Tab-separated table of C-alpha atoms in Angstrom:
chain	number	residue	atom	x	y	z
A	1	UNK	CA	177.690	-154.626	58.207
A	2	UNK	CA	177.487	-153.553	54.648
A	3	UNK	CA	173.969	-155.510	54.051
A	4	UNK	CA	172.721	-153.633	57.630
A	5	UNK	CA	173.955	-150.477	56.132
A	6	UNK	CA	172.412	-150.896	53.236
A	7	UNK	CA	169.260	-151.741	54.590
A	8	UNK	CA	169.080	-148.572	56.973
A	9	UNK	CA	169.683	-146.240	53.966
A	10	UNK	CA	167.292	-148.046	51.978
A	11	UNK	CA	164.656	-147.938	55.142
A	12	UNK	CA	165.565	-143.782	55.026
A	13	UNK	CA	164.760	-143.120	51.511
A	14	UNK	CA	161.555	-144.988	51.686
A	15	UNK	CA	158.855	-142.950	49.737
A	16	UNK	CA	156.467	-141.350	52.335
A	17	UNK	CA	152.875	-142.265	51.680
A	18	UNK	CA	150.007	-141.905	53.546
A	19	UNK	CA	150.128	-145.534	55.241
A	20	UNK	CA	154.179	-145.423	55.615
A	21	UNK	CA	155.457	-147.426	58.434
A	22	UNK	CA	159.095	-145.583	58.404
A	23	UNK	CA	160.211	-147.793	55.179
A	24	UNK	CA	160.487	-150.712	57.288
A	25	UNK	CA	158.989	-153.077	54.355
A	26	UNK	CA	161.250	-151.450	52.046
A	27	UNK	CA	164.101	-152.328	54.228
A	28	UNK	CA	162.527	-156.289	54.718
A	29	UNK	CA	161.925	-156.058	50.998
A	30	UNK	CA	166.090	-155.892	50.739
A	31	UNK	CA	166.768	-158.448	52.900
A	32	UNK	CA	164.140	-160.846	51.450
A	33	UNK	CA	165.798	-160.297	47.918
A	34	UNK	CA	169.577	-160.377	49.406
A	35	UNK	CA	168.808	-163.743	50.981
A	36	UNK	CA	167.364	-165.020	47.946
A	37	UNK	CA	170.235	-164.148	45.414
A	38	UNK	CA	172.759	-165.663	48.238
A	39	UNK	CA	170.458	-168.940	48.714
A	40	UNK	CA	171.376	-169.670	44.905
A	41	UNK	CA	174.903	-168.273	45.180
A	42	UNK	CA	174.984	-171.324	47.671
A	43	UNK	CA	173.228	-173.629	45.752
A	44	UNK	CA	175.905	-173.137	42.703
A	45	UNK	CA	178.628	-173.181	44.830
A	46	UNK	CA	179.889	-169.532	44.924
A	47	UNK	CA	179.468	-168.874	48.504
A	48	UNK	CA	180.121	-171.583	51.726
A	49	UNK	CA	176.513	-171.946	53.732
A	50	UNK	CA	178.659	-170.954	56.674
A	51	UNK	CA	179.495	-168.132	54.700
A	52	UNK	CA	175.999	-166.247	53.923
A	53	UNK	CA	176.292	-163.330	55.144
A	54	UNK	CA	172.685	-162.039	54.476
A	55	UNK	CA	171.485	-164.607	56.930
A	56	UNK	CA	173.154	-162.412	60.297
A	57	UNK	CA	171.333	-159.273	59.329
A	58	UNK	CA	168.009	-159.818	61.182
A	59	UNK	CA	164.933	-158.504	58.813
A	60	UNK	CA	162.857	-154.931	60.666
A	61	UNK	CA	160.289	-156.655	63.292
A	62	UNK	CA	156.617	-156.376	61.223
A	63	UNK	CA	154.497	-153.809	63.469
A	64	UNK	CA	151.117	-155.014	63.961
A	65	UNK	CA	148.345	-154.749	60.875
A	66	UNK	CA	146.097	-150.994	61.140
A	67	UNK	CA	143.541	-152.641	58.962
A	68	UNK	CA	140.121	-154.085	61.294
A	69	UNK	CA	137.098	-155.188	60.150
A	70	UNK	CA	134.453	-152.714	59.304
A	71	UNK	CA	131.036	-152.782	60.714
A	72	UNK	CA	127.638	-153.298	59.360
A	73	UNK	CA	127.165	-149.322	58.147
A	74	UNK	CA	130.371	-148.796	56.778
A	75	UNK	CA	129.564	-152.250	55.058
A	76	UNK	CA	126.498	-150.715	53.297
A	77	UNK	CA	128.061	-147.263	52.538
A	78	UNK	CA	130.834	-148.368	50.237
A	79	UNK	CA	128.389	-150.964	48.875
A	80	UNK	CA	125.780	-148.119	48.181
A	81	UNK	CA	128.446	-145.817	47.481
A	82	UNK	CA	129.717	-147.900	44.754
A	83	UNK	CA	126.879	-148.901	43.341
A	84	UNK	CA	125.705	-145.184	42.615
A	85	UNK	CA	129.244	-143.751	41.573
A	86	UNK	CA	132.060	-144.260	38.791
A	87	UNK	CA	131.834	-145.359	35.332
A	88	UNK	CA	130.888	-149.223	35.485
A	89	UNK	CA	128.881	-149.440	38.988
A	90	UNK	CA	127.741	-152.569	37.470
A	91	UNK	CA	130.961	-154.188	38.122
A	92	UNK	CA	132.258	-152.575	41.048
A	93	UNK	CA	129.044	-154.090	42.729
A	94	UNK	CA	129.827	-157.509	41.335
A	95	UNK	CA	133.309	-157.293	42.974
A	96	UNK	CA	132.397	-155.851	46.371
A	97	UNK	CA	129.843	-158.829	46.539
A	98	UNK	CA	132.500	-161.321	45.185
A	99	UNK	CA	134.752	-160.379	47.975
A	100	UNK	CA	132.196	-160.210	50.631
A	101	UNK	CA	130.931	-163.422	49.831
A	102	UNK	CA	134.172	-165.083	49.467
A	103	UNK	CA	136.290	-163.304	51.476
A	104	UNK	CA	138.953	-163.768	48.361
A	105	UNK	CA	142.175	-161.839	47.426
A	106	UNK	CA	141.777	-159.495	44.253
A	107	UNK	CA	144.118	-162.041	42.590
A	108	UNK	CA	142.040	-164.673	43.099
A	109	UNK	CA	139.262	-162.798	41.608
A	110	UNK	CA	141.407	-161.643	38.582
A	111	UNK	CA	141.931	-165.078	37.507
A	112	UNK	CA	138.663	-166.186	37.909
A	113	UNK	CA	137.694	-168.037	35.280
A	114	UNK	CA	133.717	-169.221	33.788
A	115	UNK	CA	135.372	-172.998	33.800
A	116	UNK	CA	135.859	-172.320	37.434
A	117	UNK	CA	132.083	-172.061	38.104
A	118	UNK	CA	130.281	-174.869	39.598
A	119	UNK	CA	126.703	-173.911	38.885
A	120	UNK	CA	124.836	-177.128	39.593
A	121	UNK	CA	126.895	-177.027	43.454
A	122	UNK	CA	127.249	-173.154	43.479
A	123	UNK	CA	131.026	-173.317	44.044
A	124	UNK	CA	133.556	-170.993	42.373
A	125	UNK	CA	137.389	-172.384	42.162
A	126	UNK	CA	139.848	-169.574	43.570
A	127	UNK	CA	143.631	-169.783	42.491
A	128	UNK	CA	145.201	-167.473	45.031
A	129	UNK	CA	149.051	-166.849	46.543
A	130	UNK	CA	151.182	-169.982	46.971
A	131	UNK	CA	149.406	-171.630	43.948
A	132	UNK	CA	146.496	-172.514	46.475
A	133	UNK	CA	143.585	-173.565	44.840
A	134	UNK	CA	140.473	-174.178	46.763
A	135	UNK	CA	136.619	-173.971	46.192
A	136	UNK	CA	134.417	-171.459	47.681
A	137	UNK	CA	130.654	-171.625	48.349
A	138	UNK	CA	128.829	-168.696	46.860
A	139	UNK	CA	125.312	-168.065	47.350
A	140	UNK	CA	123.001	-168.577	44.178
A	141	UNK	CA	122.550	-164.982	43.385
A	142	UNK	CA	126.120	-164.243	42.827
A	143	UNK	CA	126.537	-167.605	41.039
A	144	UNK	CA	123.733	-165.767	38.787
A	145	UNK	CA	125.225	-162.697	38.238
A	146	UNK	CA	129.017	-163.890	37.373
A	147	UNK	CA	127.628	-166.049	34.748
A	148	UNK	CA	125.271	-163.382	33.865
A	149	UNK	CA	128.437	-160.918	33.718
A	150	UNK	CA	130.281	-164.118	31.786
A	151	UNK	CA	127.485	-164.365	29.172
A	152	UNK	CA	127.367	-159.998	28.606
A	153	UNK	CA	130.996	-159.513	28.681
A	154	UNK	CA	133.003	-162.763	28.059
A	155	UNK	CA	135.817	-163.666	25.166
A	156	UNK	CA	133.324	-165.283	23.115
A	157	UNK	CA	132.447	-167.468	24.794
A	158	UNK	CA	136.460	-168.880	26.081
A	159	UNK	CA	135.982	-170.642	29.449
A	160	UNK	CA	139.417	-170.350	29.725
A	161	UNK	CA	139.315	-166.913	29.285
A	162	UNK	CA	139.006	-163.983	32.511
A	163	UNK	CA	135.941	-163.727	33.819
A	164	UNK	CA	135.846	-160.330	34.746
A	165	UNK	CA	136.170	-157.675	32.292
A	166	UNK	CA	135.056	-154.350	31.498
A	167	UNK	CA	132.132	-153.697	29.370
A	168	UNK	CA	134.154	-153.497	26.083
A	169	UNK	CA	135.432	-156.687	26.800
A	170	UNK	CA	138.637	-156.149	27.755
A	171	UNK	CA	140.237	-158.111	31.281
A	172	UNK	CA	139.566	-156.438	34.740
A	173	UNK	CA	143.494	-155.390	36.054
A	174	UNK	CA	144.365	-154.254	39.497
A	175	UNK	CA	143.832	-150.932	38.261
A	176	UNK	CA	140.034	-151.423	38.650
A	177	UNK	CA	141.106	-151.887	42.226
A	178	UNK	CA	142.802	-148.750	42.514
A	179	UNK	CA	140.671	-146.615	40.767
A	180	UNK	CA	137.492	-148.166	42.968
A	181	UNK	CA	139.416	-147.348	46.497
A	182	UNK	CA	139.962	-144.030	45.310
A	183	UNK	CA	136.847	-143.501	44.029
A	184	UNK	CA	135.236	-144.444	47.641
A	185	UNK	CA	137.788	-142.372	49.207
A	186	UNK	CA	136.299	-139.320	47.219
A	187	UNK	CA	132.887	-139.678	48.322
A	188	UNK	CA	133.395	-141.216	51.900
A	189	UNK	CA	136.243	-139.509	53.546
A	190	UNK	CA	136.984	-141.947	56.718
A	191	UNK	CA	137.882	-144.529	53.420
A	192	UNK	CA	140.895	-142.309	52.164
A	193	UNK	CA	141.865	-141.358	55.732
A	194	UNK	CA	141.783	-145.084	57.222
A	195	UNK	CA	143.877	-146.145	53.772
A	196	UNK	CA	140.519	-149.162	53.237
A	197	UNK	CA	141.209	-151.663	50.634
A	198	UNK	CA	139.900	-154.837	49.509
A	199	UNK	CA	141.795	-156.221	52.230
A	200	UNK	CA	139.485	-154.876	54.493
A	201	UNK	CA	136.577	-156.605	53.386
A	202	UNK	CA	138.585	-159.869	54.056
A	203	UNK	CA	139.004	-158.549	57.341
A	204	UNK	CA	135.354	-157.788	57.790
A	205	UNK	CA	133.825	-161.378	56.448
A	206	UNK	CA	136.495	-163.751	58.274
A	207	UNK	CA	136.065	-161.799	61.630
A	208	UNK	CA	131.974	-162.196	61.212
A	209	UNK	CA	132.848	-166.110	60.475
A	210	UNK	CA	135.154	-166.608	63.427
A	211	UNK	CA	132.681	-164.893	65.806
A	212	UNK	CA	129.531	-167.240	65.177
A	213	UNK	CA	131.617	-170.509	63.706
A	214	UNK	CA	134.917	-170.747	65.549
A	215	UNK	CA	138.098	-170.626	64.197
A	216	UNK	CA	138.359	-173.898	62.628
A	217	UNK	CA	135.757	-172.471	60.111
A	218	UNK	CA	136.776	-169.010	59.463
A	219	UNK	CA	140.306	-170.779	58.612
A	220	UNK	CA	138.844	-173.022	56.042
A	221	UNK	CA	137.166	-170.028	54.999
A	222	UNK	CA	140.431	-167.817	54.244
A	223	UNK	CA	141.600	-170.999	52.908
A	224	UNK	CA	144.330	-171.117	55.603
A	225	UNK	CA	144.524	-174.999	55.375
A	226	UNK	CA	148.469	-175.339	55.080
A	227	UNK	CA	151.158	-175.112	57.638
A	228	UNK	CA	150.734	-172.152	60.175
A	229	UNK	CA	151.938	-171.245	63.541
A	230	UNK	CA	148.447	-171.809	65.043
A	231	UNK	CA	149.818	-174.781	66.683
A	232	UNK	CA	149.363	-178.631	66.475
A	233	UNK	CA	145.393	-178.951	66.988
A	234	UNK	CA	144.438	-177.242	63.992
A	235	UNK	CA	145.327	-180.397	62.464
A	236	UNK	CA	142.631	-181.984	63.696
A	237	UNK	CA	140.094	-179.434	63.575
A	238	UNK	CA	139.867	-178.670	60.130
A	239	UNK	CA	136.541	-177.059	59.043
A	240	UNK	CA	134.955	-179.309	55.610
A	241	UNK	CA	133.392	-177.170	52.538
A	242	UNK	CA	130.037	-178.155	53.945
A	243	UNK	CA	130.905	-175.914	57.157
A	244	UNK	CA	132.067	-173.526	55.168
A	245	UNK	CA	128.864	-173.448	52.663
A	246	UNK	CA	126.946	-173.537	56.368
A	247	UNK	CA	128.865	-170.027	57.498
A	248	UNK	CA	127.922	-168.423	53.364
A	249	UNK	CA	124.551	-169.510	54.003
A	250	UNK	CA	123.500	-167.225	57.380
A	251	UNK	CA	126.069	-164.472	55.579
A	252	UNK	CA	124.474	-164.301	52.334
A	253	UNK	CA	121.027	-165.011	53.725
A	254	UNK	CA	120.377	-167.495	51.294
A	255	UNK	CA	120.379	-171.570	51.539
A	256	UNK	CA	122.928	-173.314	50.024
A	257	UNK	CA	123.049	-176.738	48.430
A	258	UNK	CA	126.132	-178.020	50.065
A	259	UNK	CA	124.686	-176.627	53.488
A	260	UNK	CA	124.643	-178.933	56.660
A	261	UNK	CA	124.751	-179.175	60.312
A	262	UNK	CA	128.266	-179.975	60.855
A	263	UNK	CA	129.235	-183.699	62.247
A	264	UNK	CA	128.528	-183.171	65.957
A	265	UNK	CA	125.019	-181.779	65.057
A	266	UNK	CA	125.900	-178.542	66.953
A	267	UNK	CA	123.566	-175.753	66.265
């Protein structure tokens, strides 16, 4: 009861944004951290299993996701948009593409690193949440410009180093992010009213891929290829990196090197 009270006051003084749900993550947030501190109070031996109480307060049902993917001319105007605005268009172009292309988190970008490039296959290697790590196709002119951004604005030369920085060198944060979204939200009002993020252009490439390649492909293309409540046959219809290359190709408009027809020669 104490835990369930706890959570409801929590869920009340919730900070009110723009996108607030009624502090319902804030109130999951608690629980999630409650039932982790308990978990290793029963691990040491402090509290019986039978005994966790965190485990009988049921976390705030998630309400379905607002974000959608955005069509073809909202596509354009933030990439436009972008481009023409803010202090380093340069880069903000180079990440809008990066995520288009890729369809990859902004941590996965942020650790990005020129050892991860595969130049001679066009591949970039992605380290995203749950330690994933996965190559991604990219089409040769964005393989061109991240080493060209590498070469202009790298660590001397580290390949260990972040890839993307600003133009005094220093690492690309999440601030860029921030400042970007706002930015676009300035000049394109449905962007600060609809709360758009990089999310959405995640949203926006893996809905185009599931519409003309089927699901097995736009999962392989999320990198979705772990456990998941899509059920048992998604075992066995796992998209390869040659399907996925396939799906960059007719995106990016350019031909790949890993591209193929996939195995049952379907068009």
């Amino acid at each position: 009861m104490e835990i369930k009270q706890l959570a409801e006051r929590i869920k009340g003084q919730a900070v009110v944004r723009s996108n607030s749900r009624g502090g319902r993550t804030a109130a999951e947030n608690l629980i999630t951290a409650l039932r982790c501190i308990y978990r290793y109070a029963v691990a040491d031996g402090h509290v019986a299993e039978d005994a966790n109480p965190s485990l009988r307060v049921p976390k705030p049902r998630r309400l379905a996701s607002t974000r959608r993917a955005l069509c073809d001319t909202q596509l354009a105007e933030l990439v436009a948009t972008a481009g023409m605005t803010g202090n380093d268009p340069q880069l903000d172009s180079l990440l809008l593409r990066l995520h288009t292309e890729t369809a990859c988190r902004p941590g996965g970008a942020l650790v990005l690193r020129p050892i991860g490039l595969d130049r001679t296959q066009c591949l970039i290697r992605l380290r995203e949440k749950g330690e994933t790590v996965r190559w991604q196709p990219v089409s040769p002119t964005l393989m061109h410009h991240l080493i060209a951004h590498g070469d202009e604005r790298g660590a001397n030369g580290d390949a260990h180093s972040q890839l993307l920085r600003y133009r005094n060198g220093q690492p690309v944060t999440r601030r860029r992010y921030d400042y970007l979204w706002q930015r676009l939200g300035k000049h394109l009002p449905w962007v600060a009213t609809q709360q758009v993020s990089t999310h959405w252009i995640r949203y926006t490439t893996l809905t185009w891929v599931e519409r003309r390649f089927g699901y097995a492909v736009a999962r392989a293309y999320a990198g979705h290829n772990g456990r998941s409540n899509a059920g048992t046959t998604s075992t066995y219809v796992r998209a390869d990196l040659n399907e996925v290359a396939r799906a960059l190709a007719l995106l990016a408009g350019e031909a790949h090197r890993l591209e193929t027809t996939n195995q049952l020669g379907v068009e």
